CSV table of C-alpha atoms in Angstrom, one decimal:
chain,number,residue,atom,x,y,z
A,1,MET,CA,224.1,232.1,110.6
A,2,THR,CA,225.9,230.0,108.0
A,3,LEU,CA,225.4,226.8,110.3
A,4,GLY,CA,221.8,227.9,110.7
A,5,VAL,CA,221.5,227.9,106.9
A,6,ARG,CA,223.4,224.7,106.7
A,7,LEU,CA,221.3,223.0,109.3
A,8,SER,CA,218.2,223.8,107.4
A,9,ARG,CA,219.5,222.0,104.5
A,10,ASP,CA,220.4,218.9,106.4
A,11,GLY,CA,219.8,218.8,110.0
A,12,PRO,CA,217.1,219.4,112.8
A,13,VAL,CA,215.1,222.2,111.4
A,14,SER,CA,214.3,223.5,115.1
A,15,ASP,CA,217.9,223.8,115.9
A,16,ALA,CA,218.4,225.7,112.3
A,17,HIS,CA,215.5,228.0,113.4
A,18,ASN,CA,217.0,228.9,116.8
A,19,LEU,CA,220.5,229.5,115.5
A,20,LEU,CA,218.9,231.8,112.6
A,21,LEU,CA,216.8,233.7,115.0
A,22,LEU,CA,219.7,234.3,117.2
A,23,ALA,CA,221.8,235.6,114.3
A,24,ALA,CA,218.9,237.8,113.3
A,25,GLY,CA,218.9,239.5,116.5
A,26,SER,CA,222.5,239.6,117.0
A,27,LEU,CA,222.9,241.3,113.5
A,28,ARG,CA,219.9,243.6,113.6
A,29,THR,CA,222.1,246.8,114.3
A,30,THR,CA,225.5,246.0,112.6
A,31,ASP,CA,224.2,244.2,109.4
A,32,PRO,CA,220.7,244.8,108.6
A,33,ASP,CA,220.5,242.9,105.4
A,34,ARG,CA,222.3,239.9,106.8
A,35,SER,CA,219.8,240.0,109.8
A,36,ARG,CA,216.7,240.1,107.5
A,37,GLU,CA,218.4,237.2,105.2
A,38,ALA,CA,218.7,235.2,108.6
A,39,GLY,CA,215.0,236.1,109.7
A,40,VAL,CA,213.5,234.9,106.3
A,41,GLN,CA,215.7,231.5,106.5
A,42,ALA,CA,214.3,231.1,110.1
A,43,VAL,CA,210.8,231.7,109.1
A,44,LEU,CA,211.6,228.8,106.3
A,45,ALA,CA,213.3,226.5,108.8
A,46,ALA,CA,210.2,226.9,111.1
A,47,TRP,CA,207.7,226.3,108.3
A,48,SER,CA,209.6,223.2,107.2
A,49,GLY,CA,209.1,221.9,111.0
A,50,GLY,CA,205.3,222.9,111.3
A,51,ASP,CA,206.1,225.5,113.9
A,52,ARG,CA,203.8,228.2,113.3
A,53,ASP,CA,204.9,230.2,116.2
A,54,GLY,CA,208.4,230.1,115.3
A,55,CYS,CA,207.4,231.6,112.1
A,56,LEU,CA,205.8,234.3,113.8
A,57,ALA,CA,208.7,234.9,116.1
A,58,ALA,CA,211.0,235.2,112.9
A,59,LEU,CA,208.8,237.6,111.0
A,60,ASP,CA,209.1,239.6,114.0
A,61,THR,CA,212.8,240.0,113.4
A,62,LEU,CA,212.5,241.4,109.8
A,63,CYS,CA,211.7,245.1,111.0
A,64,PRO,CA,211.5,247.0,114.1
A,65,GLU,CA,208.1,247.6,115.6
A,66,GLY,CA,206.8,251.4,116.1
A,67,PRO,CA,207.1,254.6,114.1
A,68,PRO,CA,210.3,256.9,114.2
A,69,ARG,CA,210.7,259.6,116.7
A,70,ASP,CA,209.3,262.3,114.3
A,71,GLY,CA,206.0,260.4,114.1
A,72,THR,CA,206.2,259.4,110.5
A,73,SER,CA,206.0,256.0,109.1
A,74,ARG,CA,209.4,254.2,108.3
A,75,ALA,CA,208.0,253.4,105.1
A,76,ASP,CA,207.6,256.9,104.1
A,77,HIS,CA,211.4,257.3,104.3
A,78,ASP,CA,212.7,254.1,102.9
A,79,PRO,CA,211.2,251.8,100.1
A,80,VAL,CA,213.4,249.0,101.5
A,81,GLU,CA,211.2,249.4,104.6
A,82,THR,CA,208.1,249.3,102.7
A,83,PHE,CA,209.2,246.1,101.2
A,84,TRP,CA,210.0,244.3,104.5
A,85,ARG,CA,206.9,245.2,106.0
A,86,ALA,CA,204.7,244.1,103.5
A,87,TYR,CA,206.6,240.9,103.5
A,88,ARG,CA,206.2,240.3,107.3
A,89,ASP,CA,202.6,241.5,107.4
A,90,GLY,CA,201.6,239.4,104.4
A,91,MET,CA,203.2,236.4,105.7
A,92,ARG,CA,201.4,236.8,108.8
A,93,GLY,CA,198.1,236.8,106.8
A,94,VAL,CA,199.2,233.6,105.5
A,95,LEU,CA,199.6,232.1,108.9
A,96,ASN,CA,196.4,233.6,110.4
A,97,GLY,CA,194.4,232.6,107.1
A,98,ASP,CA,193.6,235.9,105.9
A,99,PHE,CA,194.5,235.2,102.5
A,100,GLY,CA,192.8,238.4,100.8
A,101,ARG,CA,195.1,240.4,103.1
A,102,ALA,CA,198.0,238.4,102.3
A,103,ALA,CA,197.4,238.5,98.6
A,104,THR,CA,197.3,242.6,98.7
A,105,LEU,CA,200.5,242.8,100.7
A,106,LEU,CA,202.4,240.3,99.0
A,107,ARG,CA,201.6,240.9,95.4
A,108,PRO,CA,204.0,244.1,95.2
A,109,VAL,CA,206.5,241.7,97.1
A,110,LEU,CA,206.4,239.1,94.2
A,111,ASP,CA,206.8,241.7,91.7
A,112,VAL,CA,209.9,243.0,93.2
A,113,LEU,CA,211.5,239.7,93.9
A,114,THR,CA,210.6,238.4,90.2
A,115,ALA,CA,212.3,241.8,88.8
A,116,ARG,CA,215.7,240.8,90.4
A,117,GLN,CA,216.0,237.8,87.9
A,118,GLU,CA,218.1,236.0,90.5
A,119,ALA,CA,217.5,232.3,91.5
A,120,SER,CA,217.2,233.0,95.3
A,121,ARG,CA,214.8,235.8,94.6
A,122,LEU,CA,212.8,233.8,92.2
A,123,LEU,CA,212.7,231.0,94.4
A,124,SER,CA,211.1,233.1,97.2
A,125,ALA,CA,208.6,234.7,94.9
A,126,GLY,CA,207.7,231.1,93.7
A,127,THR,CA,207.5,229.9,97.4
A,128,ILE,CA,205.0,232.9,98.3
A,129,ALA,CA,202.9,232.1,95.3
A,130,LEU,CA,202.6,228.6,96.5
A,131,MET,CA,201.6,229.9,100.1
A,132,LEU,CA,199.0,232.1,98.4
A,133,GLY,CA,197.5,229.3,96.1
A,134,ASP,CA,198.3,230.9,92.9
A,135,LEU,CA,199.6,227.6,91.4
A,136,GLY,CA,200.1,229.2,87.8
A,137,ALA,CA,202.1,232.2,89.0
A,138,ALA,CA,204.2,229.7,91.2
A,139,ARG,CA,204.7,227.4,88.3
A,140,GLN,CA,205.8,230.0,85.9
A,141,VAL,CA,207.9,231.9,88.3
A,142,LEU,CA,209.8,228.6,89.7
A,143,GLY,CA,210.4,227.6,86.1
A,144,LEU,CA,212.3,230.8,85.4
A,145,ALA,CA,214.2,230.0,88.7
A,146,LEU,CA,215.2,226.8,87.6
A,147,ALA,CA,216.7,228.2,84.2
A,148,THR,CA,218.4,230.8,86.3
A,149,ALA,CA,219.9,228.1,88.7
A,150,ARG,CA,221.0,226.2,86.1
A,151,ARG,CA,223.0,229.2,84.5
A,152,GLU,CA,224.5,230.1,87.9
A,153,THR,CA,227.9,228.7,88.9
A,154,THR,CA,226.9,227.5,92.2
A,155,PRO,CA,224.3,224.6,92.0
A,156,VAL,CA,223.1,224.6,95.7
A,157,LEU,CA,219.9,226.3,94.9
A,158,LEU,CA,218.9,223.7,92.1
A,159,PRO,CA,217.6,220.9,94.2
A,160,ARG,CA,215.4,223.2,96.3
A,161,VAL,CA,214.0,225.0,93.0
A,162,LEU,CA,213.3,221.5,91.5
A,163,GLU,CA,211.6,220.4,94.9
A,164,HIS,CA,209.4,223.6,94.7
A,165,LEU,CA,208.4,223.3,91.2
A,166,ALA,CA,207.7,219.8,91.4
A,167,TYR,CA,205.4,220.3,94.3
A,168,ALA,CA,203.9,223.1,92.2
A,169,GLU,CA,203.0,220.8,89.6
A,170,LEU,CA,201.8,218.3,91.6
A,171,ARG,CA,199.1,220.8,93.3
A,172,GLU,CA,198.0,221.7,89.7
A,173,GLY,CA,197.5,218.0,88.6
A,174,ARG,CA,200.7,217.5,86.5
A,175,TYR,CA,201.9,214.4,87.8
A,176,HIS,CA,204.3,213.1,85.2
A,177,GLN,CA,206.0,216.6,85.2
A,178,ALA,CA,206.2,216.4,88.9
A,179,ARG,CA,207.8,213.2,88.7
A,180,VAL,CA,210.6,214.3,86.1
A,181,HIS,CA,211.4,217.5,88.1
A,182,ALA,CA,211.4,215.7,91.3
A,183,GLU,CA,214.0,213.0,90.1
A,184,ALA,CA,216.0,215.7,88.7
A,185,GLY,CA,216.1,217.2,92.1
A,186,LEU,CA,217.1,214.2,93.7
A,187,GLU,CA,220.0,213.7,91.0
A,188,ALA,CA,221.1,217.3,91.6
A,189,ALA,CA,221.1,216.7,95.3
A,190,ALA,CA,223.0,213.5,95.1
A,191,GLY,CA,226.5,215.3,95.1
A,192,GLN,CA,225.5,217.9,98.1
A,193,THR,CA,224.8,217.3,101.5
A,194,GLN,CA,221.0,218.3,101.6
A,195,ARG,CA,219.1,215.5,103.1
A,196,ASN,CA,216.2,217.6,104.1
A,197,VAL,CA,215.8,218.9,100.5
A,198,THR,CA,215.9,215.3,99.5
A,199,ALA,CA,213.1,214.4,102.0
A,200,GLY,CA,210.9,216.8,100.4
A,201,LEU,CA,211.7,215.6,97.1
A,202,SER,CA,210.9,212.0,98.0
A,203,ALA,CA,207.5,213.0,99.5
A,204,VAL,CA,206.8,214.6,96.3
A,205,LEU,CA,207.6,211.6,94.2
A,206,ALA,CA,205.6,209.3,96.7
A,207,LEU,CA,202.6,211.7,96.0
A,208,ALA,CA,203.0,211.7,92.2
A,209,ALA,CA,203.4,207.7,92.5
A,210,SER,CA,200.2,207.4,94.6
A,211,ILE,CA,198.2,208.8,91.5
A,212,ALA,CA,200.4,207.4,88.8
A,213,GLY,CA,202.5,204.5,90.0
A,214,ASP,CA,202.2,201.3,91.9
A,215,PRO,CA,202.2,200.7,95.6
A,216,ALA,CA,205.8,199.6,95.8
A,217,THR,CA,207.3,202.9,94.4
A,218,VAL,CA,205.2,204.9,96.9
A,219,ALA,CA,206.1,203.0,99.7
A,220,THR,CA,209.9,203.3,98.8
A,221,HIS,CA,209.7,207.0,98.4
A,222,ALA,CA,207.6,207.6,101.4
A,223,ARG,CA,210.2,205.5,103.5
A,224,SER,CA,212.9,207.7,102.1
A,225,ALA,CA,210.9,210.8,103.1
A,226,LEU,CA,209.9,209.7,106.4
A,227,ARG,CA,213.4,208.2,107.4
A,228,ILE,CA,214.8,211.8,107.4
A,229,ALA,CA,211.6,213.7,108.4
A,230,HIS,CA,211.4,211.9,111.6
A,231,ALA,CA,215.1,212.5,112.5
A,232,HIS,CA,215.1,216.1,111.3
A,233,GLY,CA,211.7,217.1,112.5
A,234,LEU,CA,210.6,217.9,109.0
A,235,SER,CA,206.6,217.9,109.6
A,236,GLN,CA,206.1,219.4,105.8
A,237,ALA,CA,207.7,216.2,104.5
A,238,ARG,CA,206.2,213.8,107.0
A,239,THR,CA,202.7,215.1,106.0
A,240,LEU,CA,203.1,214.8,102.4
A,241,ALA,CA,204.9,211.3,102.7
A,242,GLU,CA,201.8,210.1,104.9
A,243,TRP,CA,199.1,211.6,102.5
A,244,ALA,CA,200.7,209.9,99.6
A,245,ARG,CA,200.8,206.5,101.5
A,246,ALA,CA,196.8,207.1,102.2
A,247,ARG,CA,196.3,208.4,98.6
A,248,ALA,CA,197.8,205.2,97.5
A,249,ASP,CA,195.7,203.1,99.7
A,250,LEU,CA,192.6,205.0,98.4
A,251,GLY,CA,193.3,204.6,95.0
A,252,HIS,CA,194.0,200.9,95.0
A,253,GLY,CA,190.7,200.4,96.9
A,254,HIS,CA,191.9,200.0,100.4
A,255,ALA,CA,189.9,202.6,102.0
A,256,GLU,CA,189.9,201.4,105.5
A,257,HIS,CA,193.8,201.7,105.7
A,258,ALA,CA,193.7,205.0,104.0
A,259,ALA,CA,191.2,206.3,106.5
A,260,ALA,CA,193.2,204.9,109.2
A,261,ARG,CA,196.5,206.7,108.1
A,262,LEU,CA,194.8,209.9,107.6
A,263,ALA,CA,192.6,210.3,110.7
A,264,PRO,CA,195.8,211.4,112.9
A,265,LEU,CA,196.5,213.9,110.3
A,266,VAL,CA,193.4,215.7,110.2
A,267,GLN,CA,192.8,215.7,114.0
A,268,GLU,CA,194.1,217.8,116.6
A,269,GLY,CA,197.2,216.3,118.4
A,270,PRO,CA,200.8,215.5,118.4
A,271,ARG,CA,200.4,213.6,115.3
A,272,GLN,CA,198.4,216.3,113.5
A,273,GLY,CA,199.6,217.1,110.0
A,274,HIS,CA,201.4,220.3,108.9
A,275,PHE,CA,199.5,223.2,109.8
A,276,GLY,CA,199.8,224.5,106.4
A,277,LEU,CA,199.1,221.4,104.6
A,278,TRP,CA,196.4,219.2,106.4
A,279,MET,CA,193.4,220.8,105.3
A,280,MET,CA,194.2,219.7,101.8
A,281,ALA,CA,194.2,216.0,103.5
A,282,VAL,CA,190.7,216.4,104.6
A,283,PRO,CA,188.8,215.5,100.9
A,284,CYS,CA,190.8,212.1,101.1
A,285,TYR,CA,189.8,211.2,104.6
A,286,VAL,CA,186.2,212.2,103.9
A,287,GLU,CA,186.0,209.8,101.0
A,288,ALA,CA,188.1,207.1,102.5
A,289,ALA,CA,185.6,207.0,105.6
A,290,VAL,CA,182.6,206.9,103.4
A,291,LEU,CA,184.2,203.9,101.2
A,292,ALA,CA,185.3,202.1,104.1
A,293,GLY,CA,181.6,201.8,105.2
A,294,HIS,CA,182.0,202.4,108.8
A,295,ASP,CA,179.8,205.2,109.3
A,296,LEU,CA,182.4,207.4,109.7
A,297,GLY,CA,182.6,206.5,113.3
A,298,THR,CA,183.9,202.9,113.8
A,299,GLY,CA,187.2,201.5,113.6
A,300,THR,CA,190.6,202.5,115.1
A,301,GLY,CA,191.2,206.2,114.9
A,302,ALA,CA,188.0,207.1,113.1
A,303,LEU,CA,186.1,210.2,113.6
A,304,THR,CA,182.4,210.2,114.3
A,305,GLY,CA,179.9,211.4,111.9
A,306,THR,CA,179.4,214.5,113.8
A,307,ASP,CA,183.2,215.1,113.8
A,308,VAL,CA,183.4,214.7,110.0
A,309,GLU,CA,180.7,217.3,109.5
A,310,ILE,CA,182.7,219.8,111.6
A,311,LEU,CA,185.9,219.0,109.6
A,312,ILE,CA,183.9,219.5,106.4
A,313,ASP,CA,182.7,222.9,107.7
A,314,ARG,CA,186.0,223.8,108.6
A,315,TYR,CA,187.8,222.8,105.3
A,316,ALA,CA,184.8,225.0,103.8
A,317,ARG,CA,185.8,228.0,105.6
A,318,TRP,CA,189.4,227.2,104.8
A,319,ALA,CA,188.1,226.7,101.1
A,320,SER,CA,186.6,230.1,101.0
A,321,LEU,CA,189.6,232.0,102.0
A,322,GLY,CA,191.0,231.5,98.3
A,323,ALA,CA,194.3,229.3,99.5
A,324,ASP,CA,193.3,226.6,96.7
A,325,PRO,CA,191.4,227.4,93.5
A,326,GLN,CA,190.0,223.9,93.4
A,327,ALA,CA,188.7,223.5,96.9
A,328,PRO,CA,185.2,225.2,96.5
A,329,ALA,CA,184.3,222.4,94.2
A,330,VAL,CA,185.7,219.7,96.3
A,331,VAL,CA,184.0,220.9,99.4
A,332,LEU,CA,180.6,220.2,97.5
A,333,ARG,CA,181.9,216.6,96.6
A,334,CYS,CA,182.6,216.2,100.5
A,335,ARG,CA,179.1,217.3,101.4
A,336,ALA,CA,177.8,215.1,98.7
A,337,LEU,CA,179.5,212.0,100.0
A,338,VAL,CA,178.1,212.4,103.7
A,339,ALA,CA,174.6,213.6,102.6
A,340,GLY,CA,171.4,211.6,102.5
A,341,ASP,CA,170.2,210.4,99.1
A,342,GLU,CA,167.5,213.4,98.8
A,343,ASP,CA,170.5,215.9,98.6
A,344,ARG,CA,173.2,214.1,97.2
A,345,GLU,CA,172.5,214.4,93.4
A,346,ASP,CA,172.2,218.2,93.9
A,347,LEU,CA,175.6,218.5,95.7
A,348,PHE,CA,177.2,216.4,93.0
A,349,GLY,CA,175.7,218.7,90.2
A,350,ALA,CA,176.8,221.7,92.0
A,351,ALA,CA,180.5,220.5,92.6
A,352,LEU,CA,181.0,219.9,88.9
A,353,ALA,CA,179.4,223.0,87.7
A,354,ARG,CA,182.0,224.7,90.0
A,355,HIS,CA,184.8,222.3,88.4
A,356,GLU,CA,184.1,223.7,85.2
A,357,ASN,CA,185.5,227.3,86.3
A,358,VAL,CA,188.9,225.8,87.3
A,359,ASP,CA,191.5,223.8,85.3
A,360,SER,CA,191.9,220.9,87.6
A,361,PRO,CA,191.3,217.7,85.7
A,362,TYR,CA,192.1,215.3,88.6
A,363,GLU,CA,189.7,216.7,91.3
A,364,HIS,CA,187.2,217.1,88.3
A,365,ALA,CA,187.7,213.5,87.5
A,366,ARG,CA,187.4,212.3,91.2
A,367,THR,CA,183.9,214.3,91.5
A,368,HIS,CA,182.9,212.2,88.4
A,369,LEU,CA,184.1,209.0,89.8
A,370,ALA,CA,182.3,209.6,93.1
A,371,TYR,CA,179.1,210.6,91.3
A,372,GLY,CA,179.1,207.8,88.9
A,373,MET,CA,180.0,205.1,91.6
A,374,TRP,CA,177.0,206.5,93.7
A,375,LEU,CA,174.6,206.2,90.7
A,376,ARG,CA,175.6,202.9,90.0
A,377,ARG,CA,174.9,201.7,93.4
A,378,ARG,CA,171.5,203.4,93.0
A,379,ARG,CA,170.9,201.0,90.2
A,380,ARG,CA,171.0,203.8,87.6
A,381,PRO,CA,173.6,202.3,85.1
A,382,GLY,CA,173.1,204.5,82.3
A,383,GLU,CA,173.7,207.9,84.0
A,384,ALA,CA,176.5,206.2,86.2
A,385,ARG,CA,178.3,205.5,82.5
A,386,ALA,CA,178.0,209.0,81.5
A,387,GLN,CA,179.8,210.2,84.6
A,388,LEU,CA,182.4,207.2,84.6
A,389,ARG,CA,183.3,207.9,81.0
A,390,ARG,CA,184.2,211.3,82.0
A,391,ALA,CA,186.4,210.2,85.0
A,392,VAL,CA,188.3,207.9,82.9
A,393,MET,CA,189.2,210.7,80.1
A,394,GLY,CA,190.0,212.9,83.0
A,395,PHE,CA,192.3,210.6,85.0
A,396,ASP,CA,193.9,209.7,81.5
A,397,GLN,CA,194.4,213.3,80.4
A,398,CYS,CA,196.5,214.3,83.6
A,399,GLY,CA,198.2,210.9,84.1
A,400,ALA,CA,196.4,209.5,87.0
A,401,ASP,CA,197.1,206.0,86.0
A,402,VAL,CA,195.9,204.2,89.2
A,403,TRP,CA,192.5,206.2,88.9
A,404,THR,CA,192.2,205.6,85.3
A,405,ALA,CA,192.1,201.8,86.5
A,406,ARG,CA,189.7,202.4,89.1
A,407,ALA,CA,187.5,204.4,86.8
A,408,ASP,CA,187.8,201.6,84.0
A,409,ALA,CA,186.8,198.7,86.6
A,410,GLU,CA,183.9,200.7,87.8
A,411,LEU,CA,182.7,201.6,84.1
A,412,ARG,CA,183.0,197.9,83.5
A,413,ALA,CA,180.8,197.1,86.7
A,414,ALA,CA,178.3,199.5,85.2
A,415,GLY,CA,177.9,197.5,82.2
A,416,GLU,CA,180.2,198.9,79.5
A,417,THR,CA,183.5,198.1,78.0
A,418,PRO,CA,185.5,201.2,78.9
A,419,VAL,CA,187.1,203.5,76.6
A,420,ALA,CA,190.5,202.9,75.3
A,421,SER,CA,193.3,204.2,77.7
A,422,SER,CA,196.8,204.8,77.4
A,423,SER,CA,197.2,203.6,81.2
A,424,PRO,CA,199.5,200.7,81.6
A,425,ALA,CA,197.4,200.0,84.8
A,426,SER,CA,194.4,199.3,82.6
A,427,GLY,CA,195.8,196.5,80.5
A,428,ALA,CA,197.1,194.6,83.4
A,429,ALA,CA,195.8,191.3,84.7
A,430,PRO,CA,192.3,191.7,86.7
A,431,LEU,CA,193.7,189.7,89.4
A,432,THR,CA,196.8,191.7,89.7
A,433,LEU,CA,194.7,194.5,91.1
A,434,LEU,CA,193.9,192.4,94.3
A,435,THR,CA,195.7,192.1,97.6
A,436,PRO,CA,196.6,189.0,99.1
A,437,GLN,CA,193.7,189.1,101.5
A,438,GLN,CA,191.5,190.0,98.5
A,439,LEU,CA,192.5,187.3,96.3
A,440,ARG,CA,191.9,184.7,99.5
A,441,ILE,CA,188.5,186.1,99.9
A,442,ALA,CA,187.7,185.9,96.4
A,443,ARG,CA,188.4,182.2,96.0
A,444,SER,CA,186.7,181.3,99.1
A,445,VAL,CA,183.5,183.1,97.6
A,446,ALA,CA,184.0,181.6,93.9
A,447,LEU,CA,184.1,178.4,95.7
A,448,GLY,CA,181.0,178.9,97.3
A,449,ALA,CA,181.6,180.1,100.8
A,450,THR,CA,179.3,182.8,102.3
A,451,ASN,CA,180.3,185.8,103.8
A,452,ARG,CA,179.9,184.4,107.6
A,453,GLU,CA,182.2,181.2,106.5
A,454,VAL,CA,184.8,183.3,105.0
A,455,ALA,CA,184.8,185.5,108.1
A,456,ARG,CA,185.4,182.4,110.2
A,457,GLN,CA,188.0,181.0,108.0
A,458,LEU,CA,190.3,184.2,108.0
A,459,SER,CA,189.2,185.1,111.4
A,460,ILE,CA,187.9,188.7,110.4
A,461,SER,CA,184.4,190.3,110.9
A,462,THR,CA,181.6,189.6,108.3
A,463,ARG,CA,181.5,193.5,107.9
A,464,THR,CA,185.2,193.5,106.6
A,465,VAL,CA,184.4,190.6,104.3
A,466,GLU,CA,181.5,192.5,102.7
A,467,TYR,CA,183.7,195.6,102.4
A,468,HIS,CA,186.7,193.8,100.7
A,469,LEU,CA,184.1,191.8,98.3
A,470,ARG,CA,182.6,195.3,97.1
A,471,ASN,CA,186.3,196.3,96.2
A,472,ILE,CA,186.8,193.0,94.5
A,473,PHE,CA,183.5,193.3,92.2
A,474,THR,CA,184.9,196.8,91.4
A,475,HIS,CA,188.4,195.6,90.5
A,476,LEU,CA,187.5,192.8,88.6
A,477,GLY,CA,184.3,194.4,87.1
A,478,VAL,CA,182.1,192.0,88.0
A,479,ARG,CA,178.6,192.0,89.8
A,480,SER,CA,177.8,188.6,91.1
A,481,ARG,CA,179.4,185.6,92.9
A,482,VAL,CA,178.7,183.7,89.7
A,483,ALA,CA,180.4,186.1,87.6
A,484,LEU,CA,183.3,186.2,90.1
A,485,ALA,CA,183.6,182.1,89.9
A,486,ARG,CA,183.9,182.5,86.1
A,487,CYS,CA,186.4,185.1,86.3
A,488,LEU,CA,188.7,183.1,89.0
A,489,GLY,CA,188.2,179.7,87.2
A,490,PRO,CA,191.6,179.5,85.8
A,491,GLU,CA,192.8,180.3,89.3
A,492,LEU,CA,191.0,177.1,90.8
A,493,SER,CA,192.4,173.7,90.5
A,494,PRO,CA,190.3,170.9,88.7
A,495,SER,CA,189.2,169.6,92.2
A,496,GLY,CA,187.6,172.7,93.0
A,497,ARG,CA,189.9,174.6,95.4
A,498,ALA,CA,192.8,176.4,94.7
A,499,ASP,CA,195.0,174.4,97.2
A,500,GLY,CA,193.8,171.2,95.7
A,501,SER,CA,191.6,170.1,98.1
A,502,ALA,CA,187.8,168.9,97.8
A,503,GLY,CA,185.5,171.8,97.6
A,504,PRO,CA,181.8,172.4,96.8
A,505,GLN,CA,180.1,171.3,93.8
A,506,ALA,CA,178.2,174.2,93.2
A,507,VAL,CA,178.6,177.9,93.8
A,508,ARG,CA,176.1,179.7,95.9
A,509,THR,CA,174.5,182.5,94.3
A,510,ALA,CA,172.1,183.6,97.2
A,511,PRO,CA,173.3,186.7,99.2
A,512,ASP,CA,174.5,186.2,102.7
């Protein structure tokens, strides 16, 4: 059993699961307490590896099936048996998507674990609360677990407690707090052999940076997580890290890249995301596919429009189970993004009304932003500005600096100087928001090249040029080629070209 626990922290989790499963079986008659401890650890190892069947197999070791010979329930004889049956059947409910039954069975388990006031028990309680989607309870219990772990003489649990607490804060939209606790977790794990925990902490940091950091930081943390995740079979850490990279792409205007990264995570197959997490990536995929402008069905790895509608329906069913309090509003946003114009406004309005019932400033702001972007493209700038102002303030409230800058750019494009923001990104030079490819396209267009000419120069499709040009206009807060030329004036040499060669004497203003 000891080796299995050690491997669950620093080794292939499938090996850990198998060793712990064997230990649970061999200790069942001689040491029931240690047998159940091994069984719980086997469940957690299988969860980390994304092995749903392995979780179910480990749960079966926690208490024997069938009533005693006298015909009464074992739970009638022993409160310990009651506890373990509730834990087993409640966790089965989580794995089967029956969150109502799971919550009914696991609430008493949470109470028992919390009453013990031990770091290991509080960590287990916080983990259960996270699985049930009770983020407030999870953060509260894990905060208590952190205080308890810091008082205990053995610091082995401290990094894992910090990992779970940071993830709970991330789910609640508290990105700065999540980063602080994840960094503390990495510092605590540095003197120990806990690479699997390190991978989880790095994935959390990548996710936090995807909302409130720069692409280089996201890439650094994601690479750290993925290097260990691939070697040790950590499906949970891998899914979070890949999701972080996609969210960074989406936040910085690279919707095609985001859709390509997310498509394998939300489809069936060997690269599908973790069974307990992949639904959370669906809204990002839907938005990325819509913004990429490829009709939800062209491009490598993309889903067809019908597939996306089916995916949204599956997400809606998952949301109705209560696993995530903000999901019902996000479902309506997803439906709005793919709906026809005649239905879109009502769906956005319904989504915003749902958001009012849940404390989720980041997702609320995402809906304001999506609605504002649609209104602006429908040439309704006054209404767009009202939505975009709320988006700026919402992102600023939760520290989502990347998205604050994006909403600022949309607000400028809608004809208004944005409200003051504490976001460092919003004070950056506009051209630093462009990728090298976007900067090349912007310079060519500013010098008078048509979209077709730019496509030929760069050996890309005209459609790709159009997609990049939309993002360039958004980032720079301009609405025409003339305004783009003025914005890039200092970037162009006196001879008319960035490279010093001769160029057109006038900038073309007609659309291609």
